[in-house]
Short mmCIF file of C-alpha atoms in Angstrom, two decimals:
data_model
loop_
_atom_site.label_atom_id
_atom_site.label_comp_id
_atom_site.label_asym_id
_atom_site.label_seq_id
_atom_site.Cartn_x
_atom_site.Cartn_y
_atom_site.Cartn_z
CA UNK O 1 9.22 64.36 91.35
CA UNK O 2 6.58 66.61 91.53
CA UNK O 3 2.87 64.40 90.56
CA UNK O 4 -0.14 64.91 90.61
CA UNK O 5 -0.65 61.81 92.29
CA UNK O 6 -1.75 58.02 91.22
CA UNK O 7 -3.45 57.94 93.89
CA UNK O 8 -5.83 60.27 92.76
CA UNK O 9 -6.57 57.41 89.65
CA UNK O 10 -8.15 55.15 92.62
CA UNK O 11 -10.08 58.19 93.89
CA UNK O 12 -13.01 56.67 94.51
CA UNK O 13 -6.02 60.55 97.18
CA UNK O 14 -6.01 59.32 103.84
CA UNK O 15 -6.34 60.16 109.48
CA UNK O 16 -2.87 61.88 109.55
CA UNK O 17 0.29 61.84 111.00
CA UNK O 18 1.95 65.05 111.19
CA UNK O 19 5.67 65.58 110.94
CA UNK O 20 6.23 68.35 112.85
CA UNK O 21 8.83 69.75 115.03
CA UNK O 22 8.55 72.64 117.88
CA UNK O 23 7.01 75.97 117.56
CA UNK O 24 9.40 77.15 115.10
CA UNK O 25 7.23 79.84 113.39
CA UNK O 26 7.04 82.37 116.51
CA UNK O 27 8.06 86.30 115.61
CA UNK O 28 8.81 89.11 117.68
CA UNK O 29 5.71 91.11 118.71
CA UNK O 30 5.47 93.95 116.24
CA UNK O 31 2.43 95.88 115.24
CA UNK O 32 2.92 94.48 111.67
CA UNK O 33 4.69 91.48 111.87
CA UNK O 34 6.43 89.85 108.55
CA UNK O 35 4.68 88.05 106.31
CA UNK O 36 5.24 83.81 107.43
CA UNK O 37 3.69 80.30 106.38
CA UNK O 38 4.51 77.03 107.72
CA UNK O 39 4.34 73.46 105.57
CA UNK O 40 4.28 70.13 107.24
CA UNK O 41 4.59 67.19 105.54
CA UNK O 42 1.87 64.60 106.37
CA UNK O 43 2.10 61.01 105.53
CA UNK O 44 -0.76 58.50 105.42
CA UNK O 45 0.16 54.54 106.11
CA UNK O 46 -2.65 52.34 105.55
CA UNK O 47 -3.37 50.12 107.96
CA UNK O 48 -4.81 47.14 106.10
CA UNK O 49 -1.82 47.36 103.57
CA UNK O 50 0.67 48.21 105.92
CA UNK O 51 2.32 50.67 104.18
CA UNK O 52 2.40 54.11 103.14
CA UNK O 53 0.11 55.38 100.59
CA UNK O 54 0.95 58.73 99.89
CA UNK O 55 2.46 62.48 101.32
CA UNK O 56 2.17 66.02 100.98
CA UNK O 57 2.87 69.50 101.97
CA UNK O 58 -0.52 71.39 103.79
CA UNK O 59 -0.27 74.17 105.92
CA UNK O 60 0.96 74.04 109.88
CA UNK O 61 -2.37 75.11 111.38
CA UNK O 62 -4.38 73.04 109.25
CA UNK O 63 -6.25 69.73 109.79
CA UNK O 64 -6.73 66.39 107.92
CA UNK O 65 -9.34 63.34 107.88
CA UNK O 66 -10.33 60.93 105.70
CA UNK O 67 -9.55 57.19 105.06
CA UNK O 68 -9.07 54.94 102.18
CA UNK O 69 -11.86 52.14 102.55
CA UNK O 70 -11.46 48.89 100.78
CA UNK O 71 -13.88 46.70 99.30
CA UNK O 72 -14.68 43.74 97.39
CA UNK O 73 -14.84 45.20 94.42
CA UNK O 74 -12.39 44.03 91.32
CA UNK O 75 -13.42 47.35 88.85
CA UNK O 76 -12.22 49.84 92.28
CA UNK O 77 -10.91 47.87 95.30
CA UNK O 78 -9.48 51.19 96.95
CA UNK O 79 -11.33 54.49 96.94
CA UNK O 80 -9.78 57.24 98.66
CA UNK O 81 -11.74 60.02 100.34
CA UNK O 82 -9.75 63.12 102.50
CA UNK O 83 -10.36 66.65 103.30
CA UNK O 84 -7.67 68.75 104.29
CA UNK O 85 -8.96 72.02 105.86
CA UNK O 86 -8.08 75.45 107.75
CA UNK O 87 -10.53 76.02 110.84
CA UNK O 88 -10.25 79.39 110.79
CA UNK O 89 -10.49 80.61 106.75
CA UNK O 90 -12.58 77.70 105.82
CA UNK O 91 -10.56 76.93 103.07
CA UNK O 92 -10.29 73.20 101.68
CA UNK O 93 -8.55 70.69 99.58
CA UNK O 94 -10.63 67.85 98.91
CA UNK O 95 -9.66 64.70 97.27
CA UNK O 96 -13.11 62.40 96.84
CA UNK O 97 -13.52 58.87 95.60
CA UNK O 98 -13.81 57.89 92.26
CA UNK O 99 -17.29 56.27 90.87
CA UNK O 100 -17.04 52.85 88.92
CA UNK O 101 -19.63 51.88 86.33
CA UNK O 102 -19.89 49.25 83.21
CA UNK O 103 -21.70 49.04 80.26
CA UNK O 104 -22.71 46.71 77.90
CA UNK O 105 -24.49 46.86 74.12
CA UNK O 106 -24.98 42.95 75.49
CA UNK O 107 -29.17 43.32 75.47
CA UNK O 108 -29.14 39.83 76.78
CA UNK O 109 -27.21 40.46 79.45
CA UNK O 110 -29.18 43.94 80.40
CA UNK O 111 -32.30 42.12 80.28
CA UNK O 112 -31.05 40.15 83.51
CA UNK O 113 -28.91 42.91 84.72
CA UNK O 114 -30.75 46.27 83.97
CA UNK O 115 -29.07 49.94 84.53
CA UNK O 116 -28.85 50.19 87.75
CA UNK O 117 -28.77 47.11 89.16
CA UNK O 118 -25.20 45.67 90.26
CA UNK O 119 -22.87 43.42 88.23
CA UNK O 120 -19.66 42.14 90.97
CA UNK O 121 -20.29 45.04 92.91
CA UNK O 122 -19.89 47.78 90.07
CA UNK O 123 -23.69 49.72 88.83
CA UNK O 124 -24.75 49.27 86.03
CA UNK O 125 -25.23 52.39 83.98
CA UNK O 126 -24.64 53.76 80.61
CA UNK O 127 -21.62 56.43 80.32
CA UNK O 128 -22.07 59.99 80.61
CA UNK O 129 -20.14 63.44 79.44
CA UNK O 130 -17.95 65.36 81.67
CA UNK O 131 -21.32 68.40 82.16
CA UNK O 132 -23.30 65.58 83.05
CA UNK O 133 -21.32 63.74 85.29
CA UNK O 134 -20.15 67.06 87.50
CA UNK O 135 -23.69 67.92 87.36
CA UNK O 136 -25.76 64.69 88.17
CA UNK O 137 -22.99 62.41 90.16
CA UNK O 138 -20.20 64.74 92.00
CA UNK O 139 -21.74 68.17 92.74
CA UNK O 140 -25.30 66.41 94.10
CA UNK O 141 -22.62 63.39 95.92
CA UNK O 142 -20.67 65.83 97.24
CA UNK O 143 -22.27 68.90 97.95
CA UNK O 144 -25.85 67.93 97.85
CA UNK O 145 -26.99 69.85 101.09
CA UNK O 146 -26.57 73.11 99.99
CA UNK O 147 -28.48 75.52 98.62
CA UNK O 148 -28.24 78.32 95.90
CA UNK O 149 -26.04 76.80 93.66
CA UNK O 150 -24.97 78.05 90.54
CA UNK O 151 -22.33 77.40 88.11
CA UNK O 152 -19.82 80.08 87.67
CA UNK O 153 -17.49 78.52 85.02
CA UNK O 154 -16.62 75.30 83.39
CA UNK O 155 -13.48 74.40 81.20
CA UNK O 156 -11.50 71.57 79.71
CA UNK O 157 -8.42 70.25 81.34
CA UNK O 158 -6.56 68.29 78.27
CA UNK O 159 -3.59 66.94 80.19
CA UNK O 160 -5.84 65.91 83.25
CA UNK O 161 -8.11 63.21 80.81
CA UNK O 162 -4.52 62.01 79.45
CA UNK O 163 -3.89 60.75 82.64
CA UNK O 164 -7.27 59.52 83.13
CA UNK O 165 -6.43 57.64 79.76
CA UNK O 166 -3.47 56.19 80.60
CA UNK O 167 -1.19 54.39 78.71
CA UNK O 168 -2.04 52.73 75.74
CA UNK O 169 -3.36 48.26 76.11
CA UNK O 170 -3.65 45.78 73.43
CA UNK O 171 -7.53 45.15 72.87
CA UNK O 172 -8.77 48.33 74.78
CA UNK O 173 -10.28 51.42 73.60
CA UNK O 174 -9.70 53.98 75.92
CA UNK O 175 -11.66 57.27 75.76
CA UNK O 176 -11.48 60.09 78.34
CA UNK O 177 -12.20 64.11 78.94
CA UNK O 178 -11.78 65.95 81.76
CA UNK O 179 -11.82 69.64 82.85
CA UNK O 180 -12.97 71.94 85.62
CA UNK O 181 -16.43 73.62 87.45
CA UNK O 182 -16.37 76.29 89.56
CA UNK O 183 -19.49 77.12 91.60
CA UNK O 184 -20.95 79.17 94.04
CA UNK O 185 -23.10 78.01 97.07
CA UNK O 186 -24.67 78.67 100.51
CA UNK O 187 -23.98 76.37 103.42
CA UNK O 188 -24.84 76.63 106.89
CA UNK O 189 -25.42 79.92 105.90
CA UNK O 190 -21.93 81.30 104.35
CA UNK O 191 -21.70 81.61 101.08
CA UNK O 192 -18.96 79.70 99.43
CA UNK O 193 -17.43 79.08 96.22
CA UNK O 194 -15.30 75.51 95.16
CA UNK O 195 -13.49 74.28 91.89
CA UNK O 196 -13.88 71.17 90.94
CA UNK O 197 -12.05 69.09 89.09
CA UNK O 198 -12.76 64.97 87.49
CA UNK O 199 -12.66 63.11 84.54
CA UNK O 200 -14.86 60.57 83.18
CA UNK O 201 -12.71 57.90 81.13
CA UNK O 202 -14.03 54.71 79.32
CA UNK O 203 -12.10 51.24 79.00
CA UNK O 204 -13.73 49.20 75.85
CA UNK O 205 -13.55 45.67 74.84
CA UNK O 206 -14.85 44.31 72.11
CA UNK O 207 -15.69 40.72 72.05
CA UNK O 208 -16.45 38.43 68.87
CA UNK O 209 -19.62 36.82 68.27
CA UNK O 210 -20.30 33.54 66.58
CA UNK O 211 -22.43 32.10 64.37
CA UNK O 212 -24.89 31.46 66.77
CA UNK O 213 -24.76 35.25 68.55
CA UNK O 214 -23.03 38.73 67.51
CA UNK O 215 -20.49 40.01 68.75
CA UNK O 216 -20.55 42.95 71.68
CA UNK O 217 -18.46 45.55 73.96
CA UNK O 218 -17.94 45.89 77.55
CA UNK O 219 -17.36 49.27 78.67
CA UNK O 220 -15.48 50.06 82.43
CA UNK O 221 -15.99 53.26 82.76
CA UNK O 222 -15.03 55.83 85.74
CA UNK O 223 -16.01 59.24 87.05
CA UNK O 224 -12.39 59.68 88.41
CA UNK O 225 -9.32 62.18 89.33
CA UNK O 226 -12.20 64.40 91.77
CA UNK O 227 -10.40 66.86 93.32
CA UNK O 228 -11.28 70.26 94.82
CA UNK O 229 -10.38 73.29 96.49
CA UNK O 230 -13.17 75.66 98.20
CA UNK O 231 -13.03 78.89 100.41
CA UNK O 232 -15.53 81.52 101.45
CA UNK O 233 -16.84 83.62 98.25
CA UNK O 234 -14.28 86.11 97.18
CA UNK O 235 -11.23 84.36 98.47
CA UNK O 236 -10.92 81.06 96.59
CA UNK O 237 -8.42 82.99 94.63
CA UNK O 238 -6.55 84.17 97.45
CA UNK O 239 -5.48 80.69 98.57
CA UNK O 240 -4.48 79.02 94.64
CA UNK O 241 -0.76 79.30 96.10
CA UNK O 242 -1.73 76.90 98.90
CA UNK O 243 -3.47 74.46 97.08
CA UNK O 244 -1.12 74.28 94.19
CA UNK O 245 1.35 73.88 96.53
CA UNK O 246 -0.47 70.95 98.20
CA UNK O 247 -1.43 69.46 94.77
CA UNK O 248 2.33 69.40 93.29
CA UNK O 249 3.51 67.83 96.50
CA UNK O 250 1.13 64.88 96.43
CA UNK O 251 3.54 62.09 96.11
CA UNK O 252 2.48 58.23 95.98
CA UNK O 253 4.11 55.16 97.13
CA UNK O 254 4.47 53.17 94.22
CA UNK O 255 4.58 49.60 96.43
CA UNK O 256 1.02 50.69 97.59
CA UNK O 257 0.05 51.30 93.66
CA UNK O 258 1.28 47.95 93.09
CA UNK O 259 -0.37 46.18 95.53
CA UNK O 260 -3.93 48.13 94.59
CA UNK O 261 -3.29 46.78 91.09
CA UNK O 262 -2.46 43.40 92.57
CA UNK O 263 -5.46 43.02 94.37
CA UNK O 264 -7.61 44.27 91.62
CA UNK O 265 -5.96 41.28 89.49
CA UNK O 266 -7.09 38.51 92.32
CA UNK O 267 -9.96 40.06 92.88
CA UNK O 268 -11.18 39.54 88.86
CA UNK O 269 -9.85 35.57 89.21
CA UNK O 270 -12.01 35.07 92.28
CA UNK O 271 -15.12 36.50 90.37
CA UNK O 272 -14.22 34.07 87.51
CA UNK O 273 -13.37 30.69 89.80
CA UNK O 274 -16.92 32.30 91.15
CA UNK O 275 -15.27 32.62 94.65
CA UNK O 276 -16.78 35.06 97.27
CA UNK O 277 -14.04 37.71 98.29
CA UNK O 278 -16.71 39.49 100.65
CA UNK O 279 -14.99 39.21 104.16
CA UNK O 280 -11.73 37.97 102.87
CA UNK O 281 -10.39 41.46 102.08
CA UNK O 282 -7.97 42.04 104.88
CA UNK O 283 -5.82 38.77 103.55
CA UNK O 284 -6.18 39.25 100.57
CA UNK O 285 -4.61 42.78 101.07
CA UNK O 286 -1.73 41.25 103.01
CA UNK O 287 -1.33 38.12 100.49
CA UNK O 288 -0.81 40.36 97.73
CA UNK O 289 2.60 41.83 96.13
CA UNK O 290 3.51 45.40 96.71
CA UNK O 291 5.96 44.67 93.67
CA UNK O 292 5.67 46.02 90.12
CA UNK O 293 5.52 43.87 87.32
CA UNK O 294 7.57 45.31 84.40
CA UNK O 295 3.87 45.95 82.68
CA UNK O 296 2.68 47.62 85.62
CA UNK O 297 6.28 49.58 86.19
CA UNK O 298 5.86 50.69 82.64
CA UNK O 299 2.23 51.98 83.10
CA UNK O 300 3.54 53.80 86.44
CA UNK O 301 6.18 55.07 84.41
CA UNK O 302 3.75 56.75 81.55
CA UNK O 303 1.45 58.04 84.84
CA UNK O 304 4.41 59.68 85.94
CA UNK O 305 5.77 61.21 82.80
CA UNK O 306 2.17 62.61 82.32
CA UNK O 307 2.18 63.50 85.57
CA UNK O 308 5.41 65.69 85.31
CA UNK O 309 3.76 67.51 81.74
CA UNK O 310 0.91 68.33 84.26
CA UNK O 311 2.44 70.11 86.93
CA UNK O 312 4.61 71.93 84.39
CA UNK O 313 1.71 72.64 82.03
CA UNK O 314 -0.89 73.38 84.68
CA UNK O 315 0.14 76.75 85.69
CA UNK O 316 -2.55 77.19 82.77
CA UNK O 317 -5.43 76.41 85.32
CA UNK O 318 -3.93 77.70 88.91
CA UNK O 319 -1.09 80.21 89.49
CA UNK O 320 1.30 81.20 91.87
CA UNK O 321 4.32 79.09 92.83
CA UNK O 322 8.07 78.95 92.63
CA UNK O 323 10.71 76.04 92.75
CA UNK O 324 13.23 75.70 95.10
CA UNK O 325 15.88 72.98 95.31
CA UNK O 326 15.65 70.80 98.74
CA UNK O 327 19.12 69.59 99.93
CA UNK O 328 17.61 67.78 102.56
CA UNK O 329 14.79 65.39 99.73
CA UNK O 330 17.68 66.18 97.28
CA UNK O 331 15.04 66.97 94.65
CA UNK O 332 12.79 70.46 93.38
CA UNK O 333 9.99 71.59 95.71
CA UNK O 334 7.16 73.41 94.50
CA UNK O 335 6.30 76.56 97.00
CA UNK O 336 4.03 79.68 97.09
CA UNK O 337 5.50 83.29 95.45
CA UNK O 338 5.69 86.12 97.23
CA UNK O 339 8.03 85.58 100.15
CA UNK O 340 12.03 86.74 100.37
CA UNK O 341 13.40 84.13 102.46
CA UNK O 342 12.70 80.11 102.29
CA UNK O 343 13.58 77.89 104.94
CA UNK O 344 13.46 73.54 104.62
CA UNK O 345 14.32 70.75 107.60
CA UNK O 346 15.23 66.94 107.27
CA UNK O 347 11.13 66.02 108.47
CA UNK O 348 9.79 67.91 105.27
CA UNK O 349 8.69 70.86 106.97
CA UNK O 350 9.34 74.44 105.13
CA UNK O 351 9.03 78.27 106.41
CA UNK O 352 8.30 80.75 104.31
CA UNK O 353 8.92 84.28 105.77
CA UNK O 354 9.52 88.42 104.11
CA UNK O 355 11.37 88.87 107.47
CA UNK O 356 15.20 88.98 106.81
CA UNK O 357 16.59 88.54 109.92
CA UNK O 358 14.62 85.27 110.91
CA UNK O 359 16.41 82.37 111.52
CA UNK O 360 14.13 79.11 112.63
CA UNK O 361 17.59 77.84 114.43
CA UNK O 362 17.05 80.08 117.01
CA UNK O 363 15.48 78.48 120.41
CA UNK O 364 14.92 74.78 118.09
CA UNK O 365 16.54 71.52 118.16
CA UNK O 366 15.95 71.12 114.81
CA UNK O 367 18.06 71.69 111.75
CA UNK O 368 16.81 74.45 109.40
CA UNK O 369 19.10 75.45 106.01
CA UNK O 370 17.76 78.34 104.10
CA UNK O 371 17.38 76.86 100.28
CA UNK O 372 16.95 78.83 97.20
CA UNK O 373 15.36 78.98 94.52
CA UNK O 374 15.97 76.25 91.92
CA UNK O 375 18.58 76.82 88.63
#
């Protein structure tokens, strides 16, 4: 199923293994040698969970970090930070962690807990728009040591706050926009230009008052979904095939979503029992269910309907692949345009090539079928 990724929701979407084979993408010497690209699919386990979090499809000669860091916190227990990145062209795809927040119209409780200060480990701080929060939180977190920056474009990305949304819950307002900046920057003297992408969604609850107090909300809110893709200035657009490619591949273990939601759950009882969970995280992790609950199958379910709208809808925002049909996954892959013949192996691994009489059989132990584009 081709997603965007629910991972991406606990952004704060990983050190890698890579499932590759032998040097299957060697061609005979020519002074113009065919047109090739190699995907790998990497795989992420995490090591406190013990279980795979999430894969994807990046280029063979490219490079991963990153690492999902845990905490004690019951509004975002999980945030995910990676960078996956070509050495040579400079070219990224960048998947940051998502900000928590909450809110109050509570002035009681802001006149012991002012913006800014820290309520169970989540800031205090009134919500911002979408202009705001690219422009004050994620481009200064993010990219804060360059210099010359300017902002080339900025547009909405309807389908991207829907999954911010998410679906619908009895007693909660939910609120959310979303869209896309593209700047242009100088670092370590190159100049560079990156898309970014986020949503800010809000989560209100109204509570009733009495006759002795009104009544008041509670706002969790999120600057969440960050995701972008950079290159040197005047190429970004050169590489969209590579990052959607990477983007539409981004598949999540549901157990792992589970048990994030899980632990989010015990996490909120321990702050009402008034328990400390600070050092307990690693059993706390391991004590908790990497099953769904119907209600949280059913909101993994509406993710990943949205999820499929997106990547059939979002050929609106990037441009540039075709889908083939896997026998080896025994599902529809998402690949670049532009190449004549299409090779796939049982590890996940794909060559694209324009030369006609290569064959990735020859001089590997591997299994390569040529697949075709999907009917």
């Amino acid at each position: 199923m081709k997603t965007l990724s629910k991972a991406i929701v606990f952004l704060g979407l990983f050190v890698f293994v890579i499932c590759s084979g032998s040097d299957d993408t060697k061609t005979s010497k020519t002074k113009n040698p065919p047109k090739m690209q190699k995907f790998v699919t990497y795989s992420y386990n995490d090591p406190l969970a013990g279980i795979e979090v999430f894969r994807l499809l990046i280029p063979g000669d490219w490079k991963a970090e990153g690492a999902i860091n845990w905490v004690a916190v019951p509004a975002l227990p999980a945030k995910v930070n990676f960078r996956f990145y070509d050495t040579k062209s400079r070219a990224e795809f960048n998947l940051f962690p998502a900000q928590d927040y909450f809110w109050t119209d509570n002035q009681g409780f802001l006149y012991t807990n002012p913006p800014g200060s820290l309520r169970f480990g989540t800031p205090v701080a009134q919500p911002i728009d979408l202009h705001t929060a690219f422009t004050r939180v994620i481009i200064p977190k993010f990219r804060g040591g360059v210099s010359d920056l300017k902002i080339i474009e900025e547009k909405e990305v309807p389908d991207l706050a829907k999954l911010a949304k998410g679906p619908p819950a009895e007693g909660v307002t939910a609120l959310a926009e979303a869209g896309k900046m593209r700047i242009e920057y100088t670092e370590n003297g190159k100049e560079m230009e990156e898309e970014f992408y986020a949503a800010v969604s809000q989560f209100i609850i109204n509570l009733p008052g009495s006759y002795y107090s009104p009544g008041y909300y509670i706002n969790y809110w999120y600057i969440d979904l960050i995701f972008s893709f950079r290159a040197e200035k005047g190429k970004l657009d050169a590489q969209t095939k590579l990052f959607q490619t990477m983007l539409y591949s981004l598949q999540v273990n549901p157990q792992w979503y589970a048990k994030v939601a899980n632990v989010k759950e015990y996490l909120a009882q321990l702050v009402i029992q008034n328990i400390q969970a600070t050092g307990r995280m690693s059993q706390i992790i391991a004590q908790a269910s990497s099953e769904m609950r119907e209600d949280q199958q059913r909101a993994w379910e509406y993710r990943q309907g949205v999820n499929e709208k997106i990547a059939q809808n979002f050929s609106d925002y990037i441009r540039g692949v075709d889908q083939y049909y896997d026998p080896f996954a025994e599902k529809r892959v998402e690949l670049p345009t532009g190449y004549k013949n299409v090779w796939s192996n049982n590890l996940g691994e794909y060559i694209l090539t324009d030369d006609p009489n290569y064959n990735p059989n020859v001089g590997s132990n591997l299994n390569w079928q040529e697949i075709h584009l999907a009917r």
